[in-house]
Coordinates of C-alpha atoms and ligand atoms in Angstrom, one line a residue:
M1 CA -84.8 -93.4 27.6
R2 CA -83.8 -90.1 26.1
R3 CA -86.8 -88.4 27.7
T4 CA -85.8 -89.8 31.2
I5 CA -82.2 -88.4 30.7
S6 CA -83.6 -85.0 29.6
A7 CA -85.9 -85.1 32.5
I8 CA -83.1 -85.7 35.0
I9 CA -81.0 -82.9 33.3
L10 CA -83.8 -80.6 33.6
M11 CA -84.4 -81.5 37.2
I12 CA -80.6 -80.9 38.1
V13 CA -80.8 -77.4 36.2
F14 CA -83.9 -76.6 38.0
S15 CA -82.6 -77.4 41.4
L16 CA -79.3 -75.6 40.7
G17 CA -81.3 -72.7 39.3
I18 CA -83.9 -72.2 42.1
S19 CA -81.9 -71.1 45.1
S20 CA -80.2 -72.1 48.1
R21 CA -81.3 -71.0 51.6
A22 CA -79.0 -68.4 53.1
R23 CA -77.4 -68.7 56.4
G24 CA -79.3 -66.6 59.0
Q25 CA -82.6 -66.5 60.9
A26 CA -84.9 -65.0 58.4
E27 CA -85.8 -67.2 55.3
I28 CA -84.1 -65.9 52.3
Q29 CA -83.8 -67.5 48.9
V30 CA -81.2 -66.5 46.4
A31 CA -81.5 -67.8 42.8
Q32 CA -78.3 -69.0 41.0
P33 CA -76.8 -65.7 39.8
R34 CA -76.0 -64.9 36.2
V35 CA -72.6 -63.4 35.4
S36 CA -71.7 -61.5 32.2
Y37 CA -68.7 -59.3 31.6
T38 CA -66.5 -57.9 28.9
F39 CA -62.8 -58.0 30.1
G40 CA -61.6 -54.6 31.3
E41 CA -64.9 -53.0 30.8
T42 CA -68.1 -53.9 32.7
L43 CA -69.2 -56.8 34.8
T44 CA -72.9 -57.5 35.6
I45 CA -74.3 -59.9 38.1
E46 CA -78.0 -60.5 38.1
T47 CA -80.2 -62.7 40.4
E48 CA -83.5 -63.0 42.1
I49 CA -83.8 -62.7 46.0
T50 CA -86.8 -63.4 47.9
S51 CA -87.3 -62.8 51.6
E52 CA -90.2 -63.2 53.9
L53 CA -89.1 -60.0 55.7
P54 CA -88.6 -56.6 53.9
I55 CA -85.3 -56.0 52.5
Q56 CA -83.6 -52.6 53.1
N57 CA -80.4 -53.0 51.2
I58 CA -78.4 -55.6 49.3
K59 CA -74.5 -55.5 49.0
I60 CA -72.4 -57.6 46.9
V61 CA -68.7 -58.5 47.9
L62 CA -66.2 -59.9 45.5
Q63 CA -63.0 -61.7 46.6
P64 CA -60.4 -62.3 43.7
D65 CA -58.3 -65.2 44.7
E66 CA -54.9 -63.6 44.6
Q67 CA -56.0 -60.2 46.0
I68 CA -56.1 -59.5 49.7
H69 CA -58.6 -56.8 49.4
Q70 CA -62.2 -57.3 48.6
L71 CA -64.3 -55.2 46.2
A72 CA -67.9 -54.3 47.5
G73 CA -70.8 -52.3 46.2
D74 CA -74.5 -51.9 46.5
A75 CA -76.8 -53.9 44.2
T76 CA -79.9 -52.1 42.6
Q77 CA -83.4 -53.7 42.6
P78 CA -84.8 -52.6 39.3
S79 CA -88.1 -54.7 40.0
P80 CA -89.3 -56.4 43.1
G81 CA -87.2 -59.5 43.8
V82 CA -84.8 -58.8 41.0
V83 CA -81.2 -57.9 41.9
S84 CA -78.6 -56.3 39.7
F85 CA -75.0 -55.3 40.2
T86 CA -72.7 -53.6 37.7
L87 CA -68.9 -53.1 38.2
D88 CA -66.8 -50.7 36.1
L89 CA -63.7 -53.1 35.4
S90 CA -61.5 -50.2 34.1
N91 CA -61.6 -48.7 37.6
D92 CA -62.1 -51.7 39.9
F93 CA -59.6 -54.3 38.7
L94 CA -60.1 -58.1 39.1
G95 CA -57.2 -60.5 38.9
L96 CA -56.9 -61.7 35.3
F97 CA -57.4 -65.5 34.7
S98 CA -58.4 -66.0 38.3
T99 CA -61.3 -67.3 40.1
I100 CA -63.5 -64.6 41.6
T101 CA -65.6 -65.6 44.7
Y102 CA -68.6 -63.4 45.5
W103 CA -71.5 -63.4 47.9
F104 CA -74.4 -61.2 48.8
Q105 CA -75.0 -59.3 52.1
I106 CA -78.7 -58.7 52.6
M107 CA -79.7 -56.1 55.1
L108 CA -83.2 -56.5 56.4
E109 CA -85.5 -53.6 57.7
D110 CA -85.4 -55.3 61.1
G111 CA -81.7 -54.8 61.4
Q112 CA -80.7 -58.4 60.6
T113 CA -78.0 -59.0 58.0
I114 CA -78.0 -62.3 56.1
T115 CA -75.1 -63.5 54.1
S116 CA -75.7 -65.6 51.1
P117 CA -73.8 -68.7 50.1
E118 CA -70.6 -68.1 48.1
Y119 CA -70.6 -68.3 44.3
T120 CA -67.7 -68.1 41.9
F121 CA -66.8 -67.3 38.3
F122 CA -63.7 -67.3 36.2
Y123 CA -62.4 -64.0 35.0
E124 CA -60.5 -64.3 31.8
D125 CA -59.5 -62.1 28.8
N126 CA -62.6 -62.8 26.9
R127 CA -61.6 -60.4 24.0
W128 CA -60.1 -63.7 22.5
D129 CA -61.4 -67.0 21.5
W130 CA -59.0 -69.3 23.5
Q131 CA -58.0 -72.8 22.3
A132 CA -56.8 -75.2 24.9
L133 CA -54.5 -78.2 25.3
Q134 CA -54.0 -80.0 28.6
S135 CA -51.7 -82.5 30.4
N136 CA -51.1 -83.2 34.0
E137 CA -48.3 -80.7 34.4
F138 CA -49.4 -78.0 31.8
E139 CA -52.5 -76.2 30.5
I140 CA -51.8 -74.2 27.2
Y141 CA -54.2 -71.6 26.0
W142 CA -53.8 -69.6 22.9
Y143 CA -55.9 -67.8 20.3
E144 CA -53.8 -67.4 17.1
G145 CA -52.2 -70.4 15.4
D146 CA -53.4 -74.0 14.9
T147 CA -53.2 -77.1 17.2
N148 CA -49.7 -77.8 16.0
F149 CA -48.7 -74.3 17.5
G150 CA -50.2 -75.2 20.9
E151 CA -48.5 -78.7 20.7
K152 CA -45.1 -77.0 20.1
I153 CA -45.6 -74.9 23.3
L154 CA -46.8 -78.0 25.3
N155 CA -43.6 -80.0 24.2
T156 CA -41.2 -77.2 24.8
A157 CA -42.6 -76.7 28.4
Y158 CA -41.6 -80.3 29.0
D159 CA -38.1 -79.7 27.3
G160 CA -37.6 -76.7 29.4
L161 CA -38.6 -78.7 32.7
E162 CA -35.9 -81.2 31.7
R163 CA -33.3 -78.5 31.1
I164 CA -34.1 -76.6 34.4
R165 CA -33.8 -79.9 36.3
Q166 CA -30.1 -80.2 35.1
Q167 CA -29.6 -76.7 36.7
V168 CA -31.5 -76.9 39.8
S169 CA -33.7 -79.3 41.7
V170 CA -37.3 -78.4 41.4
P171 CA -40.8 -79.9 42.0
A172 CA -43.1 -81.0 39.2
P173 CA -45.5 -78.3 38.0
Q174 CA -49.3 -79.2 38.5
K175 CA -51.6 -77.7 35.8
L176 CA -49.4 -74.8 35.1
R177 CA -51.4 -72.4 32.8
Y178 CA -49.8 -70.8 29.9
Y179 CA -51.7 -67.9 28.3
V180 CA -50.2 -67.2 24.8
Y181 CA -50.8 -63.8 23.4
A182 CA -49.9 -63.2 19.7
T183 CA -48.1 -60.0 20.3
S184 CA -46.4 -58.2 23.2
Q185 CA -48.8 -55.2 22.7
E186 CA -51.8 -57.5 23.2
L187 CA -50.4 -59.0 26.5
Q188 CA -49.4 -55.6 27.6
S189 CA -52.9 -54.3 27.1
A190 CA -54.2 -57.4 29.0
L191 CA -52.0 -56.5 32.0
Q192 CA -52.9 -52.8 31.8
L193 CA -56.6 -53.6 31.8
S194 CA -56.0 -55.7 35.0
G195 CA -54.4 -52.7 36.7
E196 CA -50.7 -54.2 36.5
T197 CA -47.5 -52.5 35.2
A198 CA -46.9 -53.6 31.7
T199 CA -44.2 -51.5 30.2
Q200 CA -41.5 -53.6 28.1
I201 CA -43.0 -56.8 29.2
A202 CA -43.0 -59.8 26.7
G203 CA -43.7 -62.5 29.3
H204 CA -45.1 -62.5 32.8
A205 CA -45.2 -65.2 35.5
D206 CA -47.6 -65.1 38.3
P207 CA -46.1 -68.1 40.3
A208 CA -48.5 -67.8 43.3
L209 CA -51.5 -68.2 40.9
N210 CA -49.8 -71.0 38.9
K211 CA -50.1 -69.1 35.7
V212 CA -47.8 -67.4 33.0
M213 CA -48.4 -65.2 30.1
V214 CA -46.3 -65.1 27.1
S215 CA -46.4 -63.2 23.6
I216 CA -45.5 -65.5 20.7
A217 CA -46.6 -64.8 17.1
P218 CA -47.2 -67.9 15.0
G219 CA -45.0 -67.8 12.0
P220 CA -41.3 -68.1 11.0
A221 CA -39.9 -66.9 14.2
E222 CA -42.2 -68.9 16.5
S223 CA -39.8 -71.7 17.3
L224 CA -37.2 -69.4 18.6
E225 CA -39.6 -67.4 20.7
I226 CA -41.3 -70.5 22.0
K227 CA -37.8 -71.9 23.1
R228 CA -36.9 -68.6 24.8
Q229 CA -40.0 -67.6 26.6
V230 CA -41.6 -70.9 27.6
P231 CA -38.8 -72.2 29.7
H232 CA -37.9 -68.6 31.0
E233 CA -41.4 -68.2 32.6
L234 CA -41.4 -71.9 33.8
L235 CA -38.2 -71.3 35.7
H236 CA -39.9 -68.5 37.8
V237 CA -42.9 -70.7 38.8
L238 CA -40.6 -73.7 39.5
L239 CA -38.4 -71.6 41.8
Y240 CA -41.5 -70.4 43.7
L241 CA -42.8 -73.9 44.1
K242 CA -39.3 -74.7 45.3
L243 CA -38.8 -71.8 47.7
G244 CA -42.3 -70.8 48.8
D245 CA -42.3 -67.5 50.4
G246 CA -38.4 -67.4 50.2
Y247 CA -38.9 -66.8 46.4
S248 CA -39.8 -63.1 47.1
R249 CA -36.5 -62.5 48.9
L250 CA -34.4 -63.7 45.9
P251 CA -32.3 -60.9 44.3
R252 CA -33.7 -59.9 41.0
W253 CA -30.4 -60.6 39.1
I254 CA -30.3 -64.3 40.3
N255 CA -34.1 -64.9 39.6
E256 CA -33.8 -63.5 36.0
G257 CA -30.3 -64.8 35.5
L258 CA -31.6 -68.5 36.2
A259 CA -34.7 -67.8 34.0
S260 CA -32.4 -66.7 31.2
T261 CA -30.0 -69.6 31.4
A262 CA -33.0 -71.9 31.2
E263 CA -34.0 -70.7 27.8
L264 CA -33.4 -73.3 25.1
F265 CA -32.5 -70.6 22.6
P266 CA -30.4 -67.9 24.3
N267 CA -31.1 -64.3 23.4
P268 CA -28.6 -63.7 20.4
D269 CA -28.3 -60.0 21.3
Y270 CA -26.9 -60.4 24.7
P271 CA -23.1 -60.9 23.8
L272 CA -22.9 -57.7 21.7
L273 CA -25.0 -55.8 24.3
L274 CA -22.5 -56.8 27.0
E275 CA -19.5 -56.1 24.8
K276 CA -20.7 -52.6 23.9
A277 CA -21.4 -51.8 27.5
Y278 CA -18.1 -52.9 28.6
E279 CA -16.4 -50.8 25.9
R280 CA -18.5 -47.7 27.1
D281 CA -17.7 -48.6 30.7
A282 CA -21.4 -48.7 31.2
L283 CA -21.8 -52.1 32.8
L284 CA -24.2 -52.1 35.8
P285 CA -22.9 -52.9 39.1
F286 CA -24.7 -56.1 40.3
T287 CA -25.4 -54.5 43.8
S288 CA -27.8 -52.1 41.8
L289 CA -29.6 -55.2 40.3
C290 CA -30.6 -56.8 43.6
E291 CA -34.0 -55.1 44.3
S292 CA -35.2 -54.4 40.7
F293 CA -34.0 -53.7 37.2
P294 CA -33.6 -50.3 35.5
N295 CA -36.7 -48.8 33.8
D296 CA -35.2 -47.4 30.7
A297 CA -35.2 -49.9 27.7
A298 CA -31.5 -50.0 27.0
N299 CA -30.4 -50.7 30.7
F300 CA -33.3 -53.0 31.2
Q301 CA -32.0 -55.3 28.3
L302 CA -28.5 -54.9 29.7
A303 CA -29.6 -55.9 33.1
Y304 CA -31.0 -59.3 31.7
A305 CA -27.8 -59.7 29.5
Q306 CA -25.6 -59.2 32.6
A307 CA -27.8 -61.4 34.8
A308 CA -27.6 -64.3 32.4
S309 CA -23.8 -64.0 31.8
F310 CA -23.1 -63.6 35.6
T311 CA -25.4 -66.8 36.4
W312 CA -23.6 -68.8 33.7
Y313 CA -20.3 -67.8 35.3
L314 CA -21.5 -68.9 38.7
Q315 CA -22.9 -72.1 37.3
G316 CA -19.6 -72.9 35.7
K317 CA -17.4 -72.0 38.7
F318 CA -19.6 -73.3 41.6
G319 CA -21.8 -76.1 39.8
T320 CA -25.4 -76.8 40.7
S321 CA -24.6 -77.4 44.4
G322 CA -23.3 -73.9 44.7
I323 CA -26.3 -72.4 43.0
E324 CA -28.5 -74.6 45.4
A325 CA -26.5 -73.0 48.4
L326 CA -27.0 -69.5 46.9
L327 CA -30.8 -69.9 46.5
A328 CA -31.1 -71.4 50.1
A329 CA -29.0 -68.5 51.5
Y330 CA -31.2 -65.8 49.8
A331 CA -34.5 -67.7 50.5
N332 CA -33.5 -67.8 54.2
G333 CA -33.3 -64.0 54.3
L334 CA -29.7 -63.2 53.7
D335 CA -29.2 -59.9 51.6
C336 CA -27.7 -59.7 48.3
E337 CA -24.1 -59.4 49.4
H338 CA -24.1 -61.7 52.3
G339 CA -26.1 -64.5 50.5
A340 CA -23.2 -64.7 47.9
E341 CA -20.6 -64.6 50.7
A342 CA -22.4 -67.4 52.6
A343 CA -22.8 -69.7 49.6
F344 CA -19.3 -69.0 47.9
G345 CA -17.1 -67.4 50.6
D346 CA -16.6 -64.4 48.3
Q347 CA -18.3 -61.0 48.4
L348 CA -20.5 -60.2 45.4
S349 CA -18.1 -57.4 44.4
T350 CA -15.2 -60.0 44.3
L351 CA -17.2 -62.4 42.2
E352 CA -18.1 -59.6 39.9
L353 CA -14.5 -58.7 39.3
D354 CA -13.7 -62.1 38.5
W355 CA -16.7 -62.4 36.1
R356 CA -15.5 -59.3 34.3
S357 CA -12.0 -60.7 34.0
I358 CA -13.2 -63.9 32.5
T359 CA -15.9 -62.6 30.3
F360 CA -14.0 -59.6 29.0
H361 CA -10.5 -61.0 29.3
E362 CA -9.9 -58.2 31.6
N363 CA -6.9 -57.7 34.1
P364 CA -8.7 -57.7 37.4
W365 CA -5.8 -55.6 38.9
L366 CA -6.5 -52.8 36.4
T367 CA -10.2 -53.1 37.0
S368 CA -9.8 -52.5 40.7
L369 CA -7.4 -49.7 39.9
R370 CA -10.2 -48.2 37.8
G371 CA -12.3 -47.9 40.9
L372 CA -9.5 -46.0 42.6
F373 CA -9.4 -43.5 39.6
P374 CA -11.1 -40.7 41.3
W375 CA -8.5 -40.8 44.3
I376 CA -5.7 -41.0 41.8
V377 CA -6.9 -37.8 40.2
I378 CA -7.3 -36.0 43.5
F379 CA -3.9 -37.2 44.6
G380 CA -2.7 -36.1 41.2
L381 CA -4.0 -32.6 41.6
F382 CA -2.0 -32.2 44.8
L383 CA 1.1 -34.3 44.2
L384 CA 1.9 -33.2 40.6
P385 CA 2.3 -29.4 41.4
M386 CA 4.4 -30.4 44.5
A387 CA 6.5 -32.8 42.6
A388 CA 7.0 -30.1 40.0
L389 CA 8.0 -27.6 42.5
F390 CA 10.3 -30.2 44.1
T391 CA 12.0 -31.0 40.8
V392 CA 12.5 -27.3 40.0
D393 CA 14.1 -26.9 43.4
I394 CA 16.4 -29.8 42.7
V395 CA 17.4 -28.4 39.3
K396 CA 18.1 -25.0 40.8
H397 CA 20.1 -26.5 43.5
R398 CA 22.2 -28.5 41.1
K399 CA 22.8 -25.5 39.0
A400 CA 23.8 -23.5 42.0
V401 CA 26.3 -26.3 43.0
E402 CA 27.7 -26.5 39.5
E403 CA 28.1 -22.6 39.3
N404 CA 29.9 -22.7 42.6
R405 CA 32.2 -25.4 41.2
V406 CA 33.0 -23.3 38.3
K407 CA 33.6 -20.4 40.6
E408 CA 36.0 -22.5 42.6
Ligands
ZN1 ZN1 -38.2 -63.3 34.0

């Protein structure tokens, strides 16, 4: 019995390994290719190609699943029938944790070009030995920490989903992949080796690819970081599932604001950060947080703190239906200012004044006056000397009148 099974397995391996006939007129056979790579360094694809007609050149085309552009290069033939291809992954980036589809284009000496069937491989950060835990909604991958650590992340993802559904209606995730790095430096290095910007990043969502990356070190602080990062990145993916292409039209402040309010353990630094910025009169206007957040570390953090606080304020004032209306307005293409006006009937700047007065117990009249300060200075420069001259004239006039009275 065991022998029969082994024979069947061997037959399957053999038939997979031999080849598949390529599309085209000439008969070409391509053996099942062998792929090996070191993440961010070198990729090698090897196979055997046999043809009844002489081959002039073999090209390999790679199509990463989230990249529009393809990568292509010439394969070498180190010996007859043997085909080898090498790609420098530090120069030509492939999408991290994504499926790469590739095929061969075989140019024959008679001018025909034959395209092979398509093959795939999964490109991952194989510098680490990943452990895995899966459910219908989530897949958790991590390399530092025990099973308990992975379970904590999975459970928090469900807690986050429940919390988010109290704030905004969202569809259920399906096999959303979490890749948990042990440090933000290791996560940033993975992003850099994939050709992505990584500065100041601790978590990263790729909603279109149904994956997120977070950085959480197993240890005493793990619970707080799990409660912060796991729901935060989940919110980004769920908003994408809800809004589709409209997701990319969301102003940054509402996208990050909602993600921050989804955190099950809010960042404890935010209140102090806001208070200090307010005291220094250094709060960022929300119109400057529509497209992107500032690059410098201090203002980057402040932008998150403001987005979270402003979103809390909007949720409190307009409720979940208000937030739904705001998301719909932005997803339908209204800009930062007009989206707020359509959803709430108030301009963003008016809402901002209201937020400031509530958050910092500020008098809104004085705040709007602060905006007029430059004009007050300009008026002052002209009006004060004139008023002074006027006063001097009056005094002179009164003196003269009094002197005349004395004379009389
Ligand atoms: Zn975020």
